[in-house]
CSV table of C-alpha atoms in Angstrom, one decimal:
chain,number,residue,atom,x,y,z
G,561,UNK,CA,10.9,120.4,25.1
G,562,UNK,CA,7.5,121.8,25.4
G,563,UNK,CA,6.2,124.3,28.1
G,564,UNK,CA,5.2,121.1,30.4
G,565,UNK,CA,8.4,119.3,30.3
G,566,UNK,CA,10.0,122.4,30.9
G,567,UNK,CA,8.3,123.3,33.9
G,568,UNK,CA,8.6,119.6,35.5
G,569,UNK,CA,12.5,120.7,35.5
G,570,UNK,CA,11.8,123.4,38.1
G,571,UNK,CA,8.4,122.5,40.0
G,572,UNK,CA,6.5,119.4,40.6
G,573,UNK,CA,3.8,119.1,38.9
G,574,UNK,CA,0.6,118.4,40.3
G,575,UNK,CA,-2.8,117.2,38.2
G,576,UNK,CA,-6.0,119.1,39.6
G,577,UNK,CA,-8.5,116.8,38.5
G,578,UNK,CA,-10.5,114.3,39.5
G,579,UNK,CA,-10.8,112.6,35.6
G,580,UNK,CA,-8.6,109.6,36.0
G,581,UNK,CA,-8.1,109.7,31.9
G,582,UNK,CA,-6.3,113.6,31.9
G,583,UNK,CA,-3.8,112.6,35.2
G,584,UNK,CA,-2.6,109.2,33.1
G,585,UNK,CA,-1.9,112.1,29.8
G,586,UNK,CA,-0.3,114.3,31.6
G,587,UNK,CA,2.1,112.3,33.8
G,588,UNK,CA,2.1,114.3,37.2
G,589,UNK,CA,3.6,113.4,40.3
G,590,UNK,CA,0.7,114.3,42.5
G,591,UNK,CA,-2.9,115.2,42.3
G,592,UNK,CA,-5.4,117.1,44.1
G,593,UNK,CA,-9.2,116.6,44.4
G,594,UNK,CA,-12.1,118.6,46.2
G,595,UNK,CA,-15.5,118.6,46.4
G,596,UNK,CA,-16.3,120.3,43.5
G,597,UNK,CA,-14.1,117.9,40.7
G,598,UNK,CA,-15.7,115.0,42.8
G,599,UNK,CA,-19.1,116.2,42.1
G,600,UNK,CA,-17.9,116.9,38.3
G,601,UNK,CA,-16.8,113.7,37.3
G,602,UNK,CA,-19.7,111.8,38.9
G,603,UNK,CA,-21.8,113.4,36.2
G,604,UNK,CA,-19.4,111.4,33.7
G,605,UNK,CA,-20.6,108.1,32.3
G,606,UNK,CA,-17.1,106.9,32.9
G,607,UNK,CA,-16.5,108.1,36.7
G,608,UNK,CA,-20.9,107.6,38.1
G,609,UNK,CA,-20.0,103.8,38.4
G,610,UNK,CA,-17.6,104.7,41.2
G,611,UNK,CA,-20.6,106.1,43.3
G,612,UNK,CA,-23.1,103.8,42.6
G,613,UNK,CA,-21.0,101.3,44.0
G,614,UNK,CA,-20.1,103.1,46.6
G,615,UNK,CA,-23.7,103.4,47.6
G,616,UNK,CA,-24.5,99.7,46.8
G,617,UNK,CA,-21.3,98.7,48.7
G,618,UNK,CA,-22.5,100.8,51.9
G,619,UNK,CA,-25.5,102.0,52.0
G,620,UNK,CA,-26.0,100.7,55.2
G,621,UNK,CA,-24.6,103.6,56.4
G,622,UNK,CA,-24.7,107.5,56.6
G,623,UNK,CA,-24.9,109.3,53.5
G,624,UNK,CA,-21.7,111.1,54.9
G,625,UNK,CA,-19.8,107.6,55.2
G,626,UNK,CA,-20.7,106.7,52.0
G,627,UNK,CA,-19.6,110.3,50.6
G,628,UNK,CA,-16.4,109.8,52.3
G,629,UNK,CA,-16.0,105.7,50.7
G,630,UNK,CA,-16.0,107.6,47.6
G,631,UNK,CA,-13.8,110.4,47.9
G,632,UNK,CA,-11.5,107.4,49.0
G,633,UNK,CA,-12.5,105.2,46.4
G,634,UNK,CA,-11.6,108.3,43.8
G,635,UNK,CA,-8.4,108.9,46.1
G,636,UNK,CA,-7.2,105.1,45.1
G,637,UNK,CA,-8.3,105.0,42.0
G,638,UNK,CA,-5.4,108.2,41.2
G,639,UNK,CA,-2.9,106.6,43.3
G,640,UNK,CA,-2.6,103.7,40.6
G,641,UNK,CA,-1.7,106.3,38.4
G,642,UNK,CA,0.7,108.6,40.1
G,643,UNK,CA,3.7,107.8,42.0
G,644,UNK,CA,3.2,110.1,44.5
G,645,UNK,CA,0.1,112.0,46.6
G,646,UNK,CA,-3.7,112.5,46.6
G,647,UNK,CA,-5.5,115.1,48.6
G,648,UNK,CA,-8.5,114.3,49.7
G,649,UNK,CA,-10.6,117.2,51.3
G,650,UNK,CA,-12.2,117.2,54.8
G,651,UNK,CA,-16.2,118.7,54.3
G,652,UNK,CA,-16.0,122.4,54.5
G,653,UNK,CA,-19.0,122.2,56.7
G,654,UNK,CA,-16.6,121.7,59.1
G,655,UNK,CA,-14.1,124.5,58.7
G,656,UNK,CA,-14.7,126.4,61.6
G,657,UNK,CA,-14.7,122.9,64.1
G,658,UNK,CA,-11.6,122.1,65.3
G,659,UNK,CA,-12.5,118.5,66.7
G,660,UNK,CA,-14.8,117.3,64.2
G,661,UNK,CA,-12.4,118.4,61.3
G,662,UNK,CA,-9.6,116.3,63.5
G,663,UNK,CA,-11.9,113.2,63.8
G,664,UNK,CA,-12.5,113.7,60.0
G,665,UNK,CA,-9.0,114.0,59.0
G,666,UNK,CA,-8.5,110.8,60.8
G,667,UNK,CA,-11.5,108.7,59.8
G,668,UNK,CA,-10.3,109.1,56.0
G,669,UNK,CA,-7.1,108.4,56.9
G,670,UNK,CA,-7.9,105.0,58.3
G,671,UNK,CA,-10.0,104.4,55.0
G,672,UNK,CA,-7.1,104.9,53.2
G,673,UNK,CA,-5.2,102.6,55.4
G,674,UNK,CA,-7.8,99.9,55.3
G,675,UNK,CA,-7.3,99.9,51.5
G,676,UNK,CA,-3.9,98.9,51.7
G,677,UNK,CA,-2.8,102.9,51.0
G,678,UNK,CA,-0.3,104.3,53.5
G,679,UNK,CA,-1.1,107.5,55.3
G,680,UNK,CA,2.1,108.9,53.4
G,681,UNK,CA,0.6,109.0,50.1
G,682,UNK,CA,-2.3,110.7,51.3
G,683,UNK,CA,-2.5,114.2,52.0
G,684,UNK,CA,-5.9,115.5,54.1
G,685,UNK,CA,-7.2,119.0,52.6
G,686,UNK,CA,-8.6,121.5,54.9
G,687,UNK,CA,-9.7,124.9,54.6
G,688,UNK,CA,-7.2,128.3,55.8
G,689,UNK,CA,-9.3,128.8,58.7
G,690,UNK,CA,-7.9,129.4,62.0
G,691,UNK,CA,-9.8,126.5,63.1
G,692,UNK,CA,-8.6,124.5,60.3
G,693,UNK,CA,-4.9,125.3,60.7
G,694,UNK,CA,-5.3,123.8,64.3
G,695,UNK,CA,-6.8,120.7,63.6
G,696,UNK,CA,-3.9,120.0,61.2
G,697,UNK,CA,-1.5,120.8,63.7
G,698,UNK,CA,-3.0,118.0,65.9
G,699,UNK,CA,-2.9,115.8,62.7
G,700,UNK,CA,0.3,116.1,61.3
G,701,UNK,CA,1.7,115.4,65.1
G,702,UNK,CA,-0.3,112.2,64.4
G,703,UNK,CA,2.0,111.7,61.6
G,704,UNK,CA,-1.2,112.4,59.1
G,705,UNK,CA,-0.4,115.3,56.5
G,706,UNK,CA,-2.2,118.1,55.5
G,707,UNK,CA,-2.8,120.1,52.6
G,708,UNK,CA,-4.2,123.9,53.5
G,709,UNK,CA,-6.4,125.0,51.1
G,710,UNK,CA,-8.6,128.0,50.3
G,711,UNK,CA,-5.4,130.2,51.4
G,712,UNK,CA,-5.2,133.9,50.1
G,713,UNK,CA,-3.1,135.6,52.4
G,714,UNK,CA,-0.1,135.6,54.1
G,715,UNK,CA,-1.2,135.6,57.8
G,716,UNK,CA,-2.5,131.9,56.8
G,717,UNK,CA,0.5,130.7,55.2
G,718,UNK,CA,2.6,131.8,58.2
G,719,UNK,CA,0.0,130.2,60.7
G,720,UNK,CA,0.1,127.2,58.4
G,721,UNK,CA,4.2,126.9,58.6
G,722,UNK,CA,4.1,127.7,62.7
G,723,UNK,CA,1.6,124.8,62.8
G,724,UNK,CA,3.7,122.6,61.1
G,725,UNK,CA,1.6,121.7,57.8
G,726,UNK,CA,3.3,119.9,55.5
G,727,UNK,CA,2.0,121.6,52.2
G,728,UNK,CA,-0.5,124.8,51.8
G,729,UNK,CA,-2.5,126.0,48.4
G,730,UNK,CA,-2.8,129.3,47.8
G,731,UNK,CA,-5.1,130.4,44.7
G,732,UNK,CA,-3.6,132.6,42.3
G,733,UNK,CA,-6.6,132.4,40.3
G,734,UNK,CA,-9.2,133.5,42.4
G,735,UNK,CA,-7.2,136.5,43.6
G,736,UNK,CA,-6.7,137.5,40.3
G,737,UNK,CA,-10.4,137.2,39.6
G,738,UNK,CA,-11.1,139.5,42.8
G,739,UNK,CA,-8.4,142.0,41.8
G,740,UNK,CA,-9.8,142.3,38.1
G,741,UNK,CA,-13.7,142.5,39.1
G,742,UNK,CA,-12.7,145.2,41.5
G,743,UNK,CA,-10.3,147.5,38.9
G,744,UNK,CA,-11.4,146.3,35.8
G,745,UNK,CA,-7.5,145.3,35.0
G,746,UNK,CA,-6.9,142.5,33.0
G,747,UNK,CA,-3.1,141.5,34.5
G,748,UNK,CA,-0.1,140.3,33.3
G,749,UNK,CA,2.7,138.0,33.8
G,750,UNK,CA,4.5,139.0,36.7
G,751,UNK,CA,2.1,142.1,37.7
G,752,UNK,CA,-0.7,139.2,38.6
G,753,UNK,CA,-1.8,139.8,42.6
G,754,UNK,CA,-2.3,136.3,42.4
G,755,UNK,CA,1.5,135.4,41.2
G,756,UNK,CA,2.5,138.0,43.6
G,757,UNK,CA,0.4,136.7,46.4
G,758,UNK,CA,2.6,133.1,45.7
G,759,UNK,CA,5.9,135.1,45.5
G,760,UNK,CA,5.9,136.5,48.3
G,761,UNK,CA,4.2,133.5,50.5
G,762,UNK,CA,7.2,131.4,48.8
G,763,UNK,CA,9.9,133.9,49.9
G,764,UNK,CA,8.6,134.7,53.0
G,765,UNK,CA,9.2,130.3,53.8
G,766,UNK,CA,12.7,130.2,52.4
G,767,UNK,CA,14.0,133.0,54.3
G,768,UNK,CA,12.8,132.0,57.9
G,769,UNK,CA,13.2,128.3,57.1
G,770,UNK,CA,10.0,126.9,57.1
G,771,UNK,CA,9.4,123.3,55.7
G,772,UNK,CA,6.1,123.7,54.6
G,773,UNK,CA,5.9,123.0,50.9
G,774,UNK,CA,4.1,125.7,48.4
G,775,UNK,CA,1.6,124.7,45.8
G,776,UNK,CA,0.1,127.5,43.9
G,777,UNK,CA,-3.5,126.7,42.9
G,778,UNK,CA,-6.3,127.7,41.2
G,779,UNK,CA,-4.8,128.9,37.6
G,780,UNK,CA,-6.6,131.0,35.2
G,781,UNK,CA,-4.2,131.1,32.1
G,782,UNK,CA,-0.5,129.5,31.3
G,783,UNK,CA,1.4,132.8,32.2
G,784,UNK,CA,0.2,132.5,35.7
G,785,UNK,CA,1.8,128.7,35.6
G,786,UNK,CA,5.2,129.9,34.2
G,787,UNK,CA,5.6,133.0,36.1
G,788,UNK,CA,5.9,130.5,39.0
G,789,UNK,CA,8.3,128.2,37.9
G,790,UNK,CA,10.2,127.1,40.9
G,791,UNK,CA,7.8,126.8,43.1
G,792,UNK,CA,8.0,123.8,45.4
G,793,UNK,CA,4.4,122.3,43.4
G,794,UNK,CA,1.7,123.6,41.1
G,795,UNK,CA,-1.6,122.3,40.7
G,796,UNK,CA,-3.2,122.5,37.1
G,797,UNK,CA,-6.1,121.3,35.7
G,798,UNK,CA,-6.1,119.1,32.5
G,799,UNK,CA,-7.3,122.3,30.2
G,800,UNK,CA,-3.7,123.8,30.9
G,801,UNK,CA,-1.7,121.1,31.2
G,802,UNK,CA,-2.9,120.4,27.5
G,803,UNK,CA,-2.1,124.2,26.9
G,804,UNK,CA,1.3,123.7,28.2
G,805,UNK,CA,2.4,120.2,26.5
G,806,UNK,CA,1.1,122.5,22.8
G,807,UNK,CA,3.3,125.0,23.6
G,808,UNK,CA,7.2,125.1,23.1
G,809,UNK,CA,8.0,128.7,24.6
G,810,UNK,CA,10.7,129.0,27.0
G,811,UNK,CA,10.0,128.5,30.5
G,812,UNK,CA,12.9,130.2,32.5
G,813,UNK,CA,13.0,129.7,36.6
G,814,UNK,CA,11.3,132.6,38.5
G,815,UNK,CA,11.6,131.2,41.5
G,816,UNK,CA,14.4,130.1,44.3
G,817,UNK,CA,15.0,129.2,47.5
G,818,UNK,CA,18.7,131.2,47.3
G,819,UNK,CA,17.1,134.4,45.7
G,820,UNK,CA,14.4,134.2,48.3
G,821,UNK,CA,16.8,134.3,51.3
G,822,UNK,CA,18.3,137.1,49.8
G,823,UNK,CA,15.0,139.1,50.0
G,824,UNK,CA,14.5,142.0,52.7
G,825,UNK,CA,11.3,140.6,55.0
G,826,UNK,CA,10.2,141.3,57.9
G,827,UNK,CA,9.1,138.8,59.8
G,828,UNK,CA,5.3,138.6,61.6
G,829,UNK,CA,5.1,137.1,65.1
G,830,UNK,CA,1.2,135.9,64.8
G,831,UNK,CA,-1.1,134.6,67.7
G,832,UNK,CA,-4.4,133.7,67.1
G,833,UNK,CA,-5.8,137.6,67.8
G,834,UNK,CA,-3.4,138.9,65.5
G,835,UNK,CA,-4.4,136.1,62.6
G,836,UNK,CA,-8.1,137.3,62.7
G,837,UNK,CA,-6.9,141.0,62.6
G,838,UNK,CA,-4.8,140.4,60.0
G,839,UNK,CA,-7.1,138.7,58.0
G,840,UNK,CA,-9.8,141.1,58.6
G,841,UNK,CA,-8.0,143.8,57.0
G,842,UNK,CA,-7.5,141.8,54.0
G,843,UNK,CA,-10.6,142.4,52.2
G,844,UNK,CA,-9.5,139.9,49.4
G,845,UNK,CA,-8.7,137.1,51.5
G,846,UNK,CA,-11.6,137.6,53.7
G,847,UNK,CA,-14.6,137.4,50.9
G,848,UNK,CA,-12.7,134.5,48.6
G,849,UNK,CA,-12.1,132.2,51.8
G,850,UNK,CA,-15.6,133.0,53.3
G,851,UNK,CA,-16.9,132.3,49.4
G,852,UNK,CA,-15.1,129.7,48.6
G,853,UNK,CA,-16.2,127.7,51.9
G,854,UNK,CA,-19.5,128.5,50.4
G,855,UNK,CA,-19.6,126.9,47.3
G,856,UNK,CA,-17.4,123.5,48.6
G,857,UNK,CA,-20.8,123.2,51.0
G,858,UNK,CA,-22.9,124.0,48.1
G,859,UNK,CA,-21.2,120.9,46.0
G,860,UNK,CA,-20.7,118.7,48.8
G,861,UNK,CA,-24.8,118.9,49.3
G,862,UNK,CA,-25.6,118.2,45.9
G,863,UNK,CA,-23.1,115.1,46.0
G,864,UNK,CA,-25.4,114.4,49.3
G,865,UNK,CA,-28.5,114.5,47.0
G,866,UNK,CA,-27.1,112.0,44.3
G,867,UNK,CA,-26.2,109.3,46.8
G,868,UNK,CA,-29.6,109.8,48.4
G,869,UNK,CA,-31.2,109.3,45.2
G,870,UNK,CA,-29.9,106.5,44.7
G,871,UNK,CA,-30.5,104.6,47.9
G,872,UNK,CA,-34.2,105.2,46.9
């Protein structure tokens, strides 16, 4: 078996794309979108039709309603394909506003829902703020699921499991790049921060019993990928996923939920004062969550400027 096929063995694998064409090649179970591979594959010949109609088809309304009639229209268009989830993001605009990232969560839901897609095949992306974290505890009470994103740390993915989410993504690859700008170290395999980061988030769930599932995001290279096989999901773009179906080197299990209870941990009682504090002193996490908010407003206003256009 190649490196892919090995890895489906141990993880679910998860297409981080919005290209319809590399999700049918690769055969994942689930697949993630954000703001970002939206506004990439618009750009494409093959994927622009989907906003143009969206505008013709609305453009009555908003140009926020129309952007969200086209994350869904993306959403549906990937749920012919996989058998299992989509995440589509709330705007990060909101990431601090716990009632308008609610009202959000729920207005895309019942997009989905008018399309004839259930509310269980859709997962609602938010960012790791504390703000965030709440309004997905209000919404998976409503029975609609979340997906945490933009998650570096391990204050958020414990505030994320107390709040009930039902899956978080914390980005290997960005810490890594944060960790290598900062010491010039170029690391490997198992001594990656961002691995690490996923390691101990993963074992710190399994051995307190949360049910929150664990997608590690945000890849930079195939060692990353296989030094977390085991972990509940991983999301990888199509470049890797071609890496890993070329490849036919072993891909052993690094992960478990037995070897994780076995693990000494300590565990952190978090309130909301302790969350910020904690978060503060993690320079890391602080400058990649703050950045990454950043540039998901930065896309999400230029996709705001091609549906504008075209309503000219």
């Amino acid at each position: 078996m190649n490196q892919l096929e090995q890895l489906k063995q141990h993880t679910t694998v998860v297409a981080d794309t919005g290209d319809f064409q590399s999700i049918q090649a690769f055969t994942p179970q689930d697949a993630t979108t954000n703001p970002s591979l939206i506004l990439k594959a618009v750009q494409k010949d093959t994927y622009s039709t989907l906003l143009e109609q969206a505008v013709r088809d609305h453009g009555g309304q908003s140009t926020g309603a129309i952007i969200d009639r086209l994350l869904v229209a993306f959403g549906r268009e990937i749920l012919k394909i996989v058998p299992g989830r989509v995440s589509t993001e709330v705007d990060a605009r909101l990431s601090f506003d716990v009632e308008a990232s609610i009202a959000k969560g729920r207005e895309l839901i019942a997009l989905y829902e008018a399309a004839g897609v259930s509310r269980e095949r859709v997962l609602i992306k938010i960012a790791s703020t504390w703000e965030g974290i709440q309004a997905a505890r209000v919404l998976e009470q409503e029975g609609i699921h979340c997906n945490l994103t933009l998650l570096f740390s391990l204050p958020q993915a414990i505030a994320c499991a107390e709040a009930g989410v039902q899956l978080i993504s914390p980005f290997v690859g960005r810490i890594y790049d944060w960790y290598k700008q900062k010491t010039g170290t170029d690391y490997q395999g198992a001594d990656d921060p961002g691995v690490q980061s996923v390691r101990r988030i993963y074992a710190y769930y399994r051995k307190f019993g949360y049910q929150t599932e664990v997608m590690g995001a945000s890849f930079r290279n195939t060692s990353q990928i296989v030094e977390l096989a085991g972990c509940d999901l991983l999301t990888i773009s199509p470049e890797l996923l071609q890496k890993l179906a070329q490849s036919d080197a072993p891909v052993a299990r690094k992960l478990s939920p037995d070897a994780a209870r076995s693990e000494s941990i300590e565990k952190i009682n978090l309130d909301e004062k302790t969350f910020r504090f904690l978060l503060n002193e993690d320079a890391m996490a602080t400058e990649k969550l703050a950045e990454g908010i950043r540039q998901f407003c930065v896309d999400a206003r230029k996709l705001e400027e091609m549906v504008e256009a075209l309503r000219r």
